[in-house]
Structures are given as C-alpha cells and as structure tokens.
Coordinates of C-alpha atoms in Angstrom, one line a residue:
Chain A
X1 CA 93.8 -128.2 -9.8
X2 CA 93.8 -129.2 -6.2
X3 CA 93.1 -125.6 -4.9
X4 CA 90.2 -125.3 -7.2
X5 CA 88.5 -128.5 -6.2
X6 CA 89.4 -127.6 -2.4
X7 CA 87.6 -124.7 -3.1
X8 CA 84.8 -125.9 -4.8
X9 CA 84.4 -128.4 -1.9
X10 CA 84.5 -125.4 1.1
X11 CA 82.2 -123.4 -1.1
X12 CA 79.5 -126.2 -2.0
X13 CA 79.7 -127.4 2.0
X14 CA 78.8 -123.7 3.6
X15 CA 76.5 -123.4 0.8
X16 CA 74.3 -126.6 2.1
X17 CA 75.6 -126.3 5.2
X18 CA 73.5 -122.0 5.6
X19 CA 70.7 -123.5 4.0
X20 CA 69.9 -126.3 7.7
X21 CA 71.8 -123.5 9.6
X22 CA 69.1 -121.1 8.2
X23 CA 66.3 -123.7 8.8
X24 CA 66.7 -124.1 12.6
X25 CA 67.3 -120.4 13.0
X26 CA 63.5 -120.5 11.4
X27 CA 62.9 -123.3 14.4
X28 CA 64.4 -121.6 17.0
X29 CA 62.8 -117.9 16.4
X30 CA 59.5 -119.5 15.6
X31 CA 59.3 -121.3 19.1
X32 CA 61.3 -119.0 21.3
X33 CA 58.6 -116.0 20.5
X34 CA 55.8 -118.1 20.7
X35 CA 56.7 -119.5 23.9
X36 CA 55.0 -116.5 25.7
X37 CA 51.3 -118.1 23.6
X38 CA 52.1 -121.7 24.2
X39 CA 52.8 -121.4 28.1
X40 CA 49.3 -119.0 27.9
X41 CA 47.1 -120.2 25.4
X42 CA 47.9 -123.8 26.0
X43 CA 45.7 -126.2 23.9
X44 CA 43.1 -124.0 23.6
X45 CA 45.2 -122.7 20.8
X46 CA 44.2 -125.7 18.3
X47 CA 40.4 -126.0 19.4
X48 CA 39.3 -122.7 20.5
X49 CA 37.3 -120.8 17.2
X50 CA 37.5 -117.8 18.8
X51 CA 40.1 -115.5 18.8
X52 CA 39.7 -112.1 20.4
X53 CA 43.3 -110.1 20.7
X54 CA 41.4 -107.5 23.7
X55 CA 44.0 -104.7 23.0
X56 CA 41.6 -102.1 24.9
X57 CA 42.0 -105.0 27.8
X58 CA 44.2 -104.9 31.3
X59 CA 47.6 -105.7 31.4
X60 CA 47.5 -108.6 33.7
X61 CA 50.0 -111.8 33.7
X62 CA 49.4 -115.9 33.2
X63 CA 52.3 -117.8 34.4
X64 CA 54.2 -114.8 34.2
X65 CA 53.6 -114.2 31.6
X66 CA 52.4 -110.6 30.4
X67 CA 49.0 -110.9 28.8
X68 CA 45.7 -108.5 28.3
X69 CA 43.1 -109.1 30.1
X70 CA 40.2 -111.1 28.3
X71 CA 42.5 -111.6 25.6
X72 CA 41.2 -115.3 23.7
X73 CA 44.0 -117.2 20.9
X74 CA 41.9 -120.0 18.9
X75 CA 43.4 -120.5 16.1
X76 CA 40.5 -123.1 15.1
X77 CA 38.9 -121.0 12.6
X78 CA 42.3 -120.7 10.7
X79 CA 43.1 -124.3 10.8
X80 CA 40.7 -125.4 9.6
X81 CA 40.4 -122.7 7.0
X82 CA 44.1 -123.9 5.5
X83 CA 43.5 -127.8 6.0
X84 CA 39.5 -127.6 3.2
X85 CA 40.6 -124.9 1.0
X86 CA 43.8 -126.7 0.3
X87 CA 42.0 -130.0 0.6
X88 CA 39.4 -128.9 -2.2
X89 CA 42.0 -127.9 -3.7
X90 CA 43.8 -130.6 -4.3
X91 CA 40.4 -131.9 -5.4
X92 CA 39.9 -129.8 -8.0
X93 CA 43.9 -129.1 -9.1
X94 CA 45.2 -132.6 -9.0
X95 CA 43.3 -134.6 -11.2
X96 CA 43.5 -132.0 -13.4
X97 CA 47.5 -131.4 -13.7
X98 CA 47.7 -135.4 -14.0
X99 CA 45.6 -135.2 -17.2
X100 CA 47.4 -132.3 -18.5
X101 CA 50.9 -134.6 -18.1
X102 CA 48.4 -137.2 -19.2
X103 CA 47.5 -135.0 -22.5
X104 CA 51.2 -134.1 -22.8
X105 CA 53.1 -136.7 -22.6
X106 CA 50.6 -139.2 -24.4
X107 CA 48.0 -137.8 -26.6
X108 CA 49.1 -135.0 -27.9
X109 CA 51.2 -134.0 -31.3
X110 CA 54.9 -132.8 -30.2
X111 CA 54.1 -129.2 -31.2
X112 CA 50.5 -129.2 -29.7
X113 CA 52.3 -130.4 -26.7
X114 CA 55.4 -128.0 -26.7
X115 CA 53.1 -124.8 -27.1
X116 CA 50.8 -125.9 -23.7
X117 CA 53.9 -127.0 -22.3
X118 CA 55.1 -123.5 -22.6
X119 CA 51.7 -122.1 -21.3
X120 CA 51.9 -124.2 -18.5
X121 CA 54.4 -122.9 -17.2
X122 CA 53.7 -119.5 -18.1
X123 CA 50.7 -120.3 -14.9
X124 CA 52.9 -121.5 -12.4
X125 CA 54.9 -118.4 -12.9
X126 CA 52.0 -115.7 -12.6
X127 CA 52.2 -114.0 -9.3
X128 CA 49.9 -115.5 -6.5
X129 CA 48.6 -111.3 -6.7
X130 CA 47.4 -111.4 -10.0
X131 CA 45.8 -115.0 -9.0
X132 CA 44.1 -113.2 -5.8
X133 CA 42.9 -109.8 -8.7
X134 CA 41.4 -112.2 -10.9
X135 CA 39.6 -114.3 -8.7
X136 CA 38.2 -110.9 -7.0
X137 CA 37.2 -109.9 -9.9
X138 CA 36.2 -112.6 -11.9
X139 CA 36.1 -116.0 -10.0
X140 CA 33.9 -114.4 -7.0
X141 CA 30.9 -112.5 -9.1
X142 CA 30.3 -115.7 -10.6
X143 CA 30.6 -118.2 -7.6
X144 CA 28.2 -115.2 -6.5
X145 CA 25.7 -115.0 -9.2
X146 CA 26.2 -118.0 -11.0
X147 CA 28.2 -121.0 -9.9
X148 CA 27.1 -121.1 -6.3
X149 CA 23.1 -120.8 -6.3
X150 CA 22.6 -123.3 -9.1
X151 CA 24.6 -126.0 -6.9
X152 CA 23.5 -124.7 -4.2
X153 CA 19.6 -125.7 -5.2
X154 CA 21.0 -128.9 -7.0
X155 CA 22.4 -129.8 -3.9
X156 CA 19.7 -128.5 -1.6
X157 CA 19.3 -132.0 0.4
X158 CA 23.1 -132.1 0.4
X159 CA 24.0 -131.0 3.8
X160 CA 27.1 -128.0 3.3
X161 CA 25.9 -127.4 -1.0
X162 CA 23.4 -125.5 0.5
X163 CA 24.5 -122.8 2.1
X164 CA 23.5 -119.0 1.5
X165 CA 25.7 -118.5 -1.3
X166 CA 28.6 -115.6 -0.5
X167 CA 31.2 -115.5 -3.0
X168 CA 34.1 -114.9 -1.0
X169 CA 34.9 -118.3 0.8
X170 CA 35.4 -121.6 1.3
X171 CA 34.8 -122.8 -2.9
X172 CA 36.7 -119.8 -3.6
X173 CA 40.0 -120.1 -2.3
X174 CA 39.9 -123.9 -3.3
X175 CA 39.3 -122.7 -6.3
X176 CA 42.0 -120.3 -6.8
X177 CA 44.5 -122.4 -5.8
X178 CA 43.4 -125.4 -7.3
X179 CA 44.6 -122.5 -9.8
X180 CA 47.3 -122.0 -8.2
X181 CA 48.6 -126.0 -7.6
X182 CA 47.7 -127.0 -11.3
X183 CA 50.6 -126.0 -13.3
X184 CA 53.1 -128.1 -10.1
X185 CA 51.5 -130.6 -10.8
X186 CA 50.8 -130.6 -14.9
X187 CA 54.8 -129.8 -14.9
X188 CA 56.4 -132.5 -12.5
X189 CA 53.7 -134.6 -13.5
X190 CA 54.9 -134.8 -17.3
X191 CA 58.6 -134.5 -16.8
X192 CA 58.7 -137.6 -14.7
X193 CA 55.9 -139.1 -17.1
X194 CA 58.7 -138.8 -19.5
X195 CA 61.5 -141.0 -18.2
X196 CA 59.9 -143.4 -18.6
X197 CA 62.7 -146.0 -20.9
X198 CA 60.9 -146.3 -23.9
X199 CA 62.1 -150.0 -23.2
X200 CA 58.4 -150.5 -21.2
X201 CA 56.9 -148.2 -23.4
X202 CA 57.7 -150.3 -26.7
X203 CA 58.0 -154.0 -24.4
X204 CA 54.0 -153.4 -23.6
X205 CA 53.3 -152.1 -27.2
X206 CA 54.7 -155.1 -28.8
X207 CA 52.8 -157.4 -26.5
X208 CA 49.5 -155.7 -28.1
X209 CA 48.7 -153.0 -25.4
X210 CA 47.1 -150.1 -26.6
X211 CA 47.6 -146.5 -25.7
X212 CA 45.5 -146.1 -22.6
X213 CA 46.2 -150.0 -21.3
X214 CA 50.3 -148.8 -21.6
X215 CA 49.7 -145.7 -19.7
X216 CA 47.5 -147.2 -16.8
X217 CA 50.2 -150.4 -16.9
X218 CA 53.5 -149.4 -17.5
X219 CA 53.2 -144.6 -17.3
X220 CA 51.6 -144.1 -14.7
X221 CA 53.4 -147.1 -12.2
X222 CA 56.8 -146.0 -13.2
X223 CA 55.7 -142.5 -12.9
X224 CA 53.6 -142.6 -9.5
X225 CA 56.3 -141.6 -7.0
X226 CA 57.1 -138.6 -8.6
X227 CA 54.0 -137.7 -9.1
X228 CA 53.4 -138.2 -5.2
X229 CA 56.0 -135.6 -4.7
X230 CA 54.9 -133.2 -7.4
X231 CA 51.2 -133.6 -5.4
X232 CA 53.4 -132.6 -1.7
X233 CA 54.4 -129.7 -3.5
X234 CA 51.3 -128.5 -4.6
X235 CA 50.0 -128.8 -1.3
X236 CA 52.8 -127.3 0.4
X237 CA 52.6 -123.8 -2.2
X238 CA 48.3 -124.0 -1.6
X239 CA 49.2 -124.7 2.5
X240 CA 50.8 -121.7 2.3
X241 CA 49.9 -119.6 0.1
X242 CA 48.6 -116.3 1.9
X243 CA 47.9 -113.2 -1.0
X244 CA 45.4 -115.0 -3.2
X245 CA 43.7 -116.6 0.3
X246 CA 43.3 -112.9 1.9
X247 CA 42.1 -111.6 -1.7
X248 CA 38.7 -114.3 -2.3
X249 CA 38.8 -116.2 1.5
X250 CA 35.9 -113.2 2.9
X251 CA 37.8 -113.6 5.9
X252 CA 36.1 -114.8 8.4
X253 CA 36.6 -114.6 12.0
X254 CA 35.2 -116.1 15.0
X255 CA 32.5 -118.9 12.9
X256 CA 33.3 -122.1 11.7
X257 CA 32.4 -121.8 8.2
X258 CA 28.7 -123.1 8.1
X259 CA 28.3 -124.5 4.1
X260 CA 30.9 -124.7 0.8
X261 CA 30.6 -120.5 0.5
X262 CA 31.3 -119.3 3.4
X263 CA 33.8 -117.0 4.7
X264 CA 36.9 -118.6 5.8
X265 CA 40.6 -117.5 6.9
X266 CA 44.2 -118.8 6.7
X267 CA 47.1 -118.8 8.9
X268 CA 49.0 -118.0 6.1
X269 CA 46.8 -115.5 4.7
X270 CA 45.7 -114.1 8.3
X271 CA 49.3 -113.9 9.8
X272 CA 50.1 -111.6 7.2
X273 CA 46.3 -109.7 7.7
X274 CA 46.6 -108.7 11.2
X275 CA 50.8 -108.3 11.7
X276 CA 50.4 -104.8 11.9
X277 CA 47.4 -104.8 14.7
X278 CA 49.4 -107.2 16.6
X279 CA 52.1 -104.7 16.9
X280 CA 49.8 -102.6 19.6
X281 CA 49.5 -105.0 21.6
X282 CA 51.6 -103.8 24.5
X283 CA 51.9 -107.1 26.5
X284 CA 53.3 -108.4 23.3
X285 CA 51.0 -112.1 23.4
X286 CA 49.3 -111.3 20.1
X287 CA 52.2 -110.9 18.5
X288 CA 53.4 -114.1 20.4
X289 CA 50.3 -115.6 18.8
X290 CA 50.5 -115.7 15.1
X291 CA 54.4 -116.1 15.5
X292 CA 52.8 -120.0 17.0
X293 CA 50.2 -119.8 14.1
X294 CA 53.2 -119.9 12.3
X295 CA 54.8 -122.9 14.4
X296 CA 51.6 -124.3 13.6
X297 CA 51.6 -123.4 9.6
X298 CA 55.3 -125.2 9.9
X299 CA 54.7 -128.7 11.8
X300 CA 51.7 -128.9 9.0
X301 CA 53.9 -128.6 6.1
X302 CA 56.5 -130.7 8.0
X303 CA 53.9 -133.6 8.1
X304 CA 52.6 -133.2 4.9
X305 CA 56.3 -134.2 3.8
X306 CA 57.2 -137.1 6.2
X307 CA 53.2 -138.5 5.1
X308 CA 55.0 -138.2 1.6
X309 CA 58.2 -139.7 2.5
X310 CA 56.3 -142.8 3.3
X311 CA 54.4 -142.8 0.7
X312 CA 57.1 -142.7 -1.5
X313 CA 59.4 -145.4 0.4
X314 CA 56.6 -147.9 0.6
X315 CA 55.2 -147.3 -3.4
X316 CA 59.1 -148.4 -4.2
X317 CA 58.7 -151.6 -2.1
X318 CA 55.7 -152.1 -4.0
X319 CA 56.7 -151.3 -7.1
X320 CA 58.5 -154.7 -7.5
X321 CA 55.7 -156.7 -6.7
X322 CA 52.6 -155.2 -7.2
X323 CA 52.1 -152.4 -8.8
X324 CA 51.8 -153.0 -12.8
X325 CA 49.9 -155.9 -12.2
X326 CA 46.8 -156.5 -14.7
Chain B
X1 CA 32.9 -162.3 -27.1
X2 CA 34.3 -164.8 -29.8
X3 CA 37.1 -164.0 -30.4
X4 CA 37.9 -164.8 -26.4
X5 CA 36.8 -167.8 -26.6
X6 CA 39.3 -167.9 -29.8
X7 CA 42.3 -167.1 -27.8
X8 CA 41.3 -169.6 -25.0
X9 CA 41.3 -172.4 -28.1
X10 CA 45.0 -171.4 -28.3
X11 CA 46.1 -172.3 -25.5
X12 CA 44.7 -175.9 -25.3
X13 CA 46.5 -177.0 -28.0
X14 CA 49.1 -176.0 -29.5
X15 CA 49.5 -174.5 -32.7
X16 CA 50.2 -176.1 -35.3
X17 CA 51.6 -176.2 -39.0
X18 CA 48.7 -175.4 -41.2
X19 CA 46.6 -172.3 -40.9
X20 CA 44.2 -173.4 -38.3
X21 CA 45.8 -170.5 -36.1
X22 CA 44.9 -167.8 -38.4
X23 CA 41.2 -167.6 -38.0
X24 CA 42.2 -166.9 -34.3
X25 CA 42.4 -163.1 -34.4
X26 CA 41.1 -161.5 -37.4
X27 CA 43.5 -161.0 -39.9
X28 CA 41.9 -164.1 -42.0
X29 CA 39.4 -162.4 -44.5
X30 CA 39.8 -162.1 -47.2
X31 CA 42.4 -162.8 -49.7
X32 CA 44.3 -165.8 -48.1
X33 CA 47.2 -167.8 -49.5
X34 CA 46.2 -172.0 -49.6
X35 CA 48.8 -173.0 -46.6
X36 CA 51.5 -172.1 -48.2
X37 CA 55.4 -171.6 -47.7
X38 CA 55.7 -168.2 -47.9
X39 CA 54.4 -166.7 -43.9
X40 CA 55.2 -162.7 -44.5
X41 CA 55.5 -161.0 -47.8
X42 CA 57.8 -158.3 -48.3
X43 CA 57.0 -156.8 -51.7
X44 CA 58.6 -153.4 -52.8
X45 CA 58.9 -151.9 -49.3
X46 CA 60.3 -148.1 -49.2
X47 CA 60.8 -146.7 -45.4
X48 CA 61.6 -142.9 -44.6
X49 CA 61.8 -140.9 -40.9
X50 CA 60.5 -137.5 -41.6
X51 CA 62.2 -137.3 -45.6
X52 CA 64.5 -139.3 -44.9
X53 CA 64.3 -143.3 -46.5
X54 CA 66.0 -145.9 -44.8
X55 CA 64.8 -148.8 -46.7
X56 CA 64.5 -149.0 -50.8
X57 CA 62.4 -151.1 -53.0
X58 CA 62.5 -154.4 -50.2
X59 CA 61.1 -157.7 -51.6
X60 CA 61.5 -160.5 -48.8
X61 CA 59.3 -164.0 -48.4
X62 CA 59.4 -165.1 -45.1
X63 CA 59.0 -168.9 -44.6
X64 CA 56.7 -170.8 -42.2
X65 CA 58.6 -172.2 -39.3
X66 CA 62.3 -171.4 -40.5
X67 CA 64.8 -168.7 -39.0
X68 CA 64.9 -166.0 -41.5
X69 CA 68.3 -163.8 -40.6
X70 CA 68.1 -160.1 -41.2
X71 CA 71.5 -159.6 -41.1
X72 CA 73.8 -156.1 -42.5
X73 CA 76.7 -153.7 -40.7
X74 CA 74.9 -151.2 -38.0
X75 CA 72.6 -148.5 -39.9
X76 CA 71.9 -150.5 -43.1
X77 CA 67.7 -150.9 -42.4
X78 CA 67.2 -153.5 -41.0
X79 CA 65.2 -152.8 -37.0
X80 CA 63.4 -150.5 -39.4
X81 CA 62.4 -153.0 -41.4
X82 CA 61.5 -156.3 -39.0
X83 CA 59.9 -153.1 -37.2
X84 CA 57.8 -152.9 -40.0
X85 CA 56.5 -156.5 -39.5
X86 CA 54.6 -155.6 -36.5
X87 CA 54.2 -151.8 -37.2
X88 CA 56.0 -151.0 -34.0
X89 CA 56.9 -148.0 -36.2
X90 CA 53.8 -146.5 -35.5
X91 CA 54.5 -145.3 -32.4
X92 CA 57.2 -143.9 -34.3
X93 CA 57.1 -139.5 -35.4
X94 CA 57.4 -138.9 -38.1
X95 CA 57.6 -142.6 -40.3
X96 CA 56.3 -143.5 -43.6
X97 CA 56.6 -146.4 -46.1
X98 CA 55.3 -147.6 -48.6
X99 CA 54.8 -151.0 -50.6
X100 CA 53.1 -153.9 -49.2
X101 CA 53.2 -156.5 -46.2
X102 CA 51.3 -158.9 -46.3
X103 CA 51.2 -161.8 -43.4
X104 CA 49.2 -164.7 -45.3
X105 CA 48.0 -162.7 -48.1
X106 CA 46.7 -159.6 -45.8
X107 CA 48.3 -156.9 -45.6
X108 CA 49.1 -155.6 -42.4
X109 CA 48.9 -152.8 -42.9
X110 CA 45.1 -151.9 -44.2
X111 CA 42.7 -150.4 -42.3
X112 CA 40.6 -153.3 -41.8
X113 CA 43.7 -155.0 -39.5
X114 CA 43.7 -154.2 -35.6
X115 CA 47.0 -153.5 -34.9
X116 CA 46.6 -154.5 -31.7
X117 CA 45.7 -158.1 -32.7
X118 CA 48.5 -157.9 -35.2
X119 CA 51.6 -157.6 -32.0
X120 CA 49.5 -160.4 -31.0
X121 CA 50.2 -162.8 -33.6
X122 CA 53.7 -161.2 -33.9
X123 CA 55.2 -161.2 -31.1
X124 CA 58.4 -158.9 -30.2
X125 CA 62.2 -159.2 -28.2
X126 CA 64.4 -156.4 -28.1
X127 CA 67.9 -155.9 -28.2
X128 CA 68.2 -154.7 -25.2
X129 CA 65.8 -157.2 -22.3
X130 CA 62.8 -155.1 -20.9
X131 CA 61.4 -157.3 -18.8
X132 CA 58.7 -155.2 -16.8
X133 CA 59.5 -154.8 -12.6
X134 CA 57.4 -157.1 -11.1
X135 CA 57.8 -160.3 -10.4
X136 CA 58.7 -163.3 -12.7
X137 CA 55.3 -164.6 -12.9
X138 CA 53.6 -161.2 -14.0
X139 CA 56.0 -160.5 -16.3
X140 CA 54.9 -164.0 -18.3
X141 CA 50.9 -163.7 -17.2
X142 CA 50.9 -159.6 -18.1
X143 CA 49.5 -160.4 -22.3
X144 CA 47.3 -163.1 -21.0
X145 CA 45.7 -161.1 -18.6
X146 CA 45.1 -157.4 -20.6
X147 CA 44.4 -159.4 -23.5
X148 CA 41.6 -161.6 -21.1
X149 CA 43.5 -165.0 -22.8
X150 CA 42.3 -167.6 -19.8
X151 CA 39.1 -168.4 -17.5
X152 CA 40.9 -170.0 -14.3
X153 CA 43.6 -169.4 -12.6
X154 CA 45.4 -172.7 -12.8
X155 CA 44.7 -172.4 -16.7
X156 CA 47.0 -168.9 -16.1
X157 CA 49.6 -170.8 -13.9
X158 CA 49.9 -173.5 -16.9
X159 CA 50.2 -170.9 -20.0
X160 CA 53.1 -169.4 -17.4
X161 CA 55.0 -172.6 -16.8
X162 CA 54.6 -174.2 -20.5
X163 CA 55.4 -169.7 -21.8
X164 CA 58.7 -170.5 -19.1
X165 CA 59.8 -174.7 -20.4
X166 CA 59.1 -173.1 -24.2
X167 CA 61.9 -170.1 -23.3
X168 CA 64.3 -172.2 -21.2
X169 CA 64.2 -170.9 -18.5
X170 CA 61.3 -172.5 -15.9
X171 CA 64.1 -174.8 -14.2
X172 CA 65.9 -171.7 -13.2
X173 CA 62.9 -169.7 -11.7
X174 CA 60.2 -171.9 -10.6
X175 CA 61.0 -171.7 -7.1
X176 CA 61.2 -167.6 -7.5
X177 CA 58.5 -167.2 -9.7
X178 CA 57.2 -164.2 -7.6
X179 CA 60.3 -163.2 -7.4
X180 CA 61.3 -159.4 -8.8
X181 CA 62.2 -159.8 -12.6
X182 CA 64.7 -157.7 -12.6
X183 CA 66.5 -159.9 -9.5
X184 CA 67.6 -162.1 -13.0
X185 CA 70.9 -161.9 -15.0
X186 CA 70.8 -160.4 -18.5
X187 CA 70.6 -163.2 -19.8
X188 CA 67.8 -165.0 -18.0
X189 CA 65.7 -161.5 -18.6
X190 CA 65.9 -161.6 -22.1
X191 CA 64.7 -165.8 -22.0
X192 CA 61.9 -163.9 -19.5
X193 CA 61.5 -161.7 -22.6
X194 CA 60.9 -163.9 -25.0
X195 CA 58.7 -166.7 -22.3
X196 CA 56.9 -163.9 -22.2
X197 CA 56.2 -162.8 -26.2
X198 CA 55.6 -166.4 -26.1
X199 CA 52.8 -166.6 -23.8
X200 CA 50.3 -165.1 -26.3
X201 CA 51.2 -167.9 -28.9
X202 CA 52.3 -164.9 -31.3
X203 CA 52.7 -167.2 -35.0
X204 CA 56.1 -165.1 -36.0
X205 CA 59.0 -163.7 -34.0
X206 CA 60.7 -160.8 -34.3
X207 CA 64.0 -160.8 -32.6
X208 CA 65.8 -157.5 -32.9
X209 CA 69.3 -158.2 -31.5
X210 CA 68.5 -160.0 -29.0
X211 CA 72.2 -161.9 -28.3
X212 CA 74.0 -158.4 -28.6
X213 CA 73.6 -157.5 -25.2
X214 CA 74.7 -160.5 -23.5
X215 CA 77.8 -162.5 -22.4
X216 CA 78.3 -165.1 -24.8
X217 CA 77.3 -168.4 -22.7
X218 CA 73.6 -166.4 -22.6
X219 CA 74.1 -165.9 -26.6
X220 CA 74.6 -169.2 -27.4
X221 CA 72.0 -170.1 -24.8
X222 CA 69.4 -167.3 -26.8
X223 CA 70.5 -169.2 -30.2
X224 CA 69.8 -172.6 -29.0
X225 CA 66.6 -171.9 -28.3
X226 CA 65.8 -169.6 -31.2
X227 CA 66.5 -172.6 -33.6
X228 CA 64.3 -174.9 -30.6
X229 CA 61.5 -171.6 -31.4
X230 CA 61.7 -172.3 -34.9
X231 CA 59.9 -175.6 -34.8
X232 CA 56.7 -174.1 -33.7
X233 CA 57.0 -170.8 -35.2
X234 CA 58.1 -168.6 -37.5
X235 CA 61.7 -166.6 -36.4
X236 CA 63.2 -163.3 -37.4
X237 CA 66.0 -162.7 -36.5
X238 CA 68.0 -159.2 -36.8
X239 CA 71.9 -159.7 -36.3
X240 CA 75.0 -158.3 -36.9
X241 CA 76.3 -160.8 -36.0
X242 CA 77.6 -163.3 -39.0
X243 CA 78.0 -166.1 -37.3
X244 CA 75.3 -165.9 -35.2
X245 CA 73.6 -165.8 -38.0
X246 CA 75.2 -168.4 -40.3
X247 CA 74.5 -171.1 -36.7
X248 CA 70.5 -170.1 -36.5
X249 CA 69.7 -168.8 -40.6
X250 CA 68.4 -171.4 -42.6
X251 CA 67.1 -168.5 -45.0
X252 CA 69.8 -165.1 -45.1
X253 CA 68.9 -161.9 -46.1
X254 CA 71.9 -159.2 -46.7
X255 CA 71.0 -155.4 -46.1
X256 CA 73.0 -152.5 -46.8
X257 CA 72.4 -149.1 -46.5
X258 CA 69.0 -149.7 -46.7
X259 CA 69.2 -151.9 -50.0
X260 CA 68.2 -155.6 -49.6
X261 CA 71.4 -156.9 -51.2
X262 CA 70.9 -161.3 -51.3
X263 CA 68.7 -163.3 -50.1
X264 CA 69.6 -166.8 -50.4
X265 CA 70.1 -169.7 -47.5
X266 CA 72.2 -170.7 -44.9
X267 CA 74.9 -171.9 -45.5
X268 CA 75.6 -171.4 -49.0
X269 CA 75.1 -167.6 -48.7
X270 CA 77.9 -167.7 -47.2
X271 CA 79.9 -169.9 -48.6
X272 CA 79.1 -168.7 -52.3
X273 CA 78.0 -165.6 -52.1
X274 CA 76.8 -164.1 -55.6
X275 CA 77.2 -160.5 -54.9
X276 CA 80.1 -158.4 -54.6
X277 CA 79.2 -157.0 -51.4
X278 CA 77.5 -160.1 -49.8
X279 CA 81.3 -162.1 -50.0
X280 CA 83.0 -158.8 -48.9
X281 CA 80.7 -158.8 -45.8
X282 CA 81.0 -162.4 -44.8
X283 CA 84.4 -162.5 -45.4
X284 CA 85.2 -158.8 -42.4
X285 CA 86.0 -155.9 -45.2
X286 CA 82.9 -154.5 -45.2
X287 CA 81.8 -153.2 -41.5

C-alpha cells in the first residue's frame, strides 16, 4: 500500500511538473528565437502595418543582427485582425452560448434538453478545418451576395458598415469564430447553471419568483464566475484559431480593413500561412519575426486569462454583497 | 395597479382574523366560505411521481391561526403533502395529483389561480436553511422587492425590521444587517428564512422539518417561534419528531405510507390514539 501511494505521488508530481516545464520551454524558445526580431524591429513591430520580408534584399547587419536590406516587419494588421475578429466572435457567440445554456437548463423539457446538449457537444468536436470549408463554400458566398450588400445599403450612413462587400474578411471570420465558441460557452455555462443548489431555487420559488426572476436573481448570479470562465475559454479558442480563419479571412497583407467586410488576417493564421516562405530568408529574420508574432499571441492570451481571473476574484467578493440584489 | 396598492396595504396593518386579507392577492373570487375556522381544506388528494403513488385519498381540514402538524416516519409522504399546499410540486417533473385543495374555499389548482400569487399567501420554510448569499437585509427584502410591496425605502426598512422581529432574530442582527447571511449560524439562518417568508405577509406558513438540521438550542427557539406565529397566521408543520409535534401542535395528523391514519387534537392523539398504528408510532414501536 505504502509503495503504491509513493508511486502514485511520484507519477502525478512528475506529470504536473512536466506541464510547468513545458510551458517554460515554450516561453524560452519563443523569447530566444524572437530576440533578433525584437532587437531590429523594436516598437515598430507593434505599430507598423507593413510586412515586407524583402527576400531579394542584400544581407546586412543591424545592431549586429543579420537581416535583409529593406525588410520591414509590422504586425499591426495581424494584431488588429486577431483582436477585432475575436471581439466580433464574442459579441455574436457569447449571448448565443448563454442563451442556449439557459434554454437547456431552464426552458427545455428534459428530453429535448438532453438531445440538444448532445448536438451542442457534437458541434464542439467538429474539426476547425471543416468549419473553414463550410465557411468558404456556404458562408462567404452568402455574405458576398446577400448579407453584406443588404447591410451596406441598410447602414449606408454608418462608417465601417457601408463598405464594399467582399465575402472573405472580418465579418466572415467573426461569424465562423463565433460558431466555434458557441458550443464551448454553451456547454460549460450549462454545467455551471446546473450546479445551482436546488435549495436556493426552491427558496426563490417559494417566495413567488417567476421562472425568469429565478434565472435572473438566483441562477445567473450563482453561475456568473463559471460563465466568465467559459467565455474566456471561448476567447482563447478564437484568438488562437488558425485553420478556419485562414480559409475565410481573405489573407490581407499590409492593409488594415476599411470596413466590416474587408479582408483581414490574424496572428495565428498568418504564422501558419507564411512559415514556408520564411525559411527562404537566409538572414533568419523572417522566422524570428514569426516567433515574435507567436510571443505576442501568447502574451495576449495570458493577459486575457489574467483579466479573467481578476474579474472572477472580484465576482467572489461582490457576490456576497450585491449580486443578487433585486 | 390596484394589486400593488393592496399589497402595500398589507403592511400598513397586521393581518387580522377575518377574511380581510383574502381579497388582496386574487384568490377570493367565487365560492368563498364564510370566514370559517377552516382555512385549508384537502379532500380526496392522491399524488403521484410518475407512476408511483405517494399519497392516497388524503382529506384534512387545516384551521386558521393554529399549528397543524403532519407527522410520520421518513418516506410517508408528509413532505409531498405540504408541498402541494403552495404548489411547490409544480416544479417537480412527473408530479401529478387529483383531488381538491381549497384555500378559503377556492381550489388552488384551478386555472384562474396564479401560482405566484398563491405563494405570496402561502409561504414556505425548508428543512435546510437556504438564505441567499447576500446581506441579511437583502434576504428579508427579497420578496417585498420582487413583488414591489413598498413605495419608499423607509417602508422597506420597516418591513425588514418587523419581519426580523417576528422571527425573533432582530436583536441578534440589528447591528449587522449588511453582513452576509452566510455568516450567521444554522439556527439564525433558519430564522432568517422564516423572516424572509414573513416579509411578504403570508397567511399560511408551511414548514418542512424546519429544525431537523439544527442543534437542540436552536430547535427550541424555532419551536417557540412557531407557537408565537400561530397567533397571527396559520402554520403547517411537517416533522418526524413526535415530541416536537406534541410541543407545538394544536392538531396533529399522522401519516403512514401515504395514508392519513389519524387526525386529531393534541395532546389527545398522543394520549389516547384511536388507531393501532398511531399507538405504535407514538410509543416508538413504529419507524
């Protein structure tokens, strides 16, 4: 028994330690590999929107670091595309996901709920490349021919919404990403809502609360932290998504979108798209710049997680005092 | 809304014995009995969870301003019975019933009765204290806020104070009304739940083993409170604790395996039970 316990202890310790080690290794590799790019490109990397590796340029040295003559690396387009497409995805996907969770836990009869839950979980298991293909074949033509022209003429007076329909672009990426995060938000939110203690729900019912009041005053406040967690997981997926976005983004380069319909590109999608050509750069600067993109994405994701933790922490504090105040 | 004003009136004066309180929340239409002794009349009640029958042909009259105790061993259907009185069972999937339950002569399961308004007239306290994880004040204010039963903050303050006083909790919490309810002891939490139920001025309070999760000291406080409450409203208490039934009950119903075995005044039912089963139960031979 004691041997078994010791082995149990060692194995689990090593397992969890290796996760930490792995994270550390990734950070080190990213930092080391992106170092040349950080030195040469400086702050312009974050503010510039021109990404020109100048592969025919002459090999030179800047601050002792080899690069190509005329090469410019500005990640602005990808940074913007990543953040805004994810924001659109959250805007569309979070209310839908929470709505589905509310339907499943509060409204639907048990049999319907079980069936829809299963379907939602299936949705979470669809490979992202399939989402991308569907977007390419179904969504983009629909956007180009119907939705975007309609929106553009309806909102002709709103800057950003009155642009040229394009199909592949910001809106398409946002919609595809939102479809991908809905199942995450919905299934986790459903699970935390189901954990609301029955005593609290009955307490509310006995006071004469309607179903909606019980949802709003008791279940939502109780599930709040878990739902925030679900939203952050969804955001993490949206920020890092490669394949689906690569297929529907329009792969913009060197130009910020001038409307909701314009082509964009995201950090993750662009990294995957351009790795091949990056290896043809004899100076190695292109590869280094891609690593810096990776580092940037990691920092964004960590920042999001940090903010989420902060929100949840505050949620716990205020839960006691104000949250389900009527 | 007229209803709103009428609810406010509820707080201007304590409810009195006559049928004055009846018209306030919409259950008063036709068929009112003349203000009789009987407030709740259960007749021929059968109840089912899916296929499983849990109550058999229960008929019982619950008197106004008294404590009616429903006692019996675990699983005898006493919780199910009390939960039909405010339609809490509506929440349970698969629950069905037949027979009739009247509150002041009005069938509470009839289509024109709003289950929400019914729950304002018939409040409930549960076995496990279930305060909301918010402040003591907000717990008591919860019902009045939801049902918009006050016009000014001072009125709400008064409702909260009166309810806490009626639940014998005011002196212990008056200096920390903004503290979280979860910081109270179990017994205090249960009295807070009673105060929360009282805050909407119910005519009936249903208590489903309200002291079974509490220590002896807290239990006797709750029992005193129950007796006290019966001066102003009608209490229906479910318990498996015979001594408790004897201590607080005016009338006691003995339920066994879903059937009403005996119903009579206390202490008569304990001293001279008419039924063999009741006799076995009160002498501790039936569990």
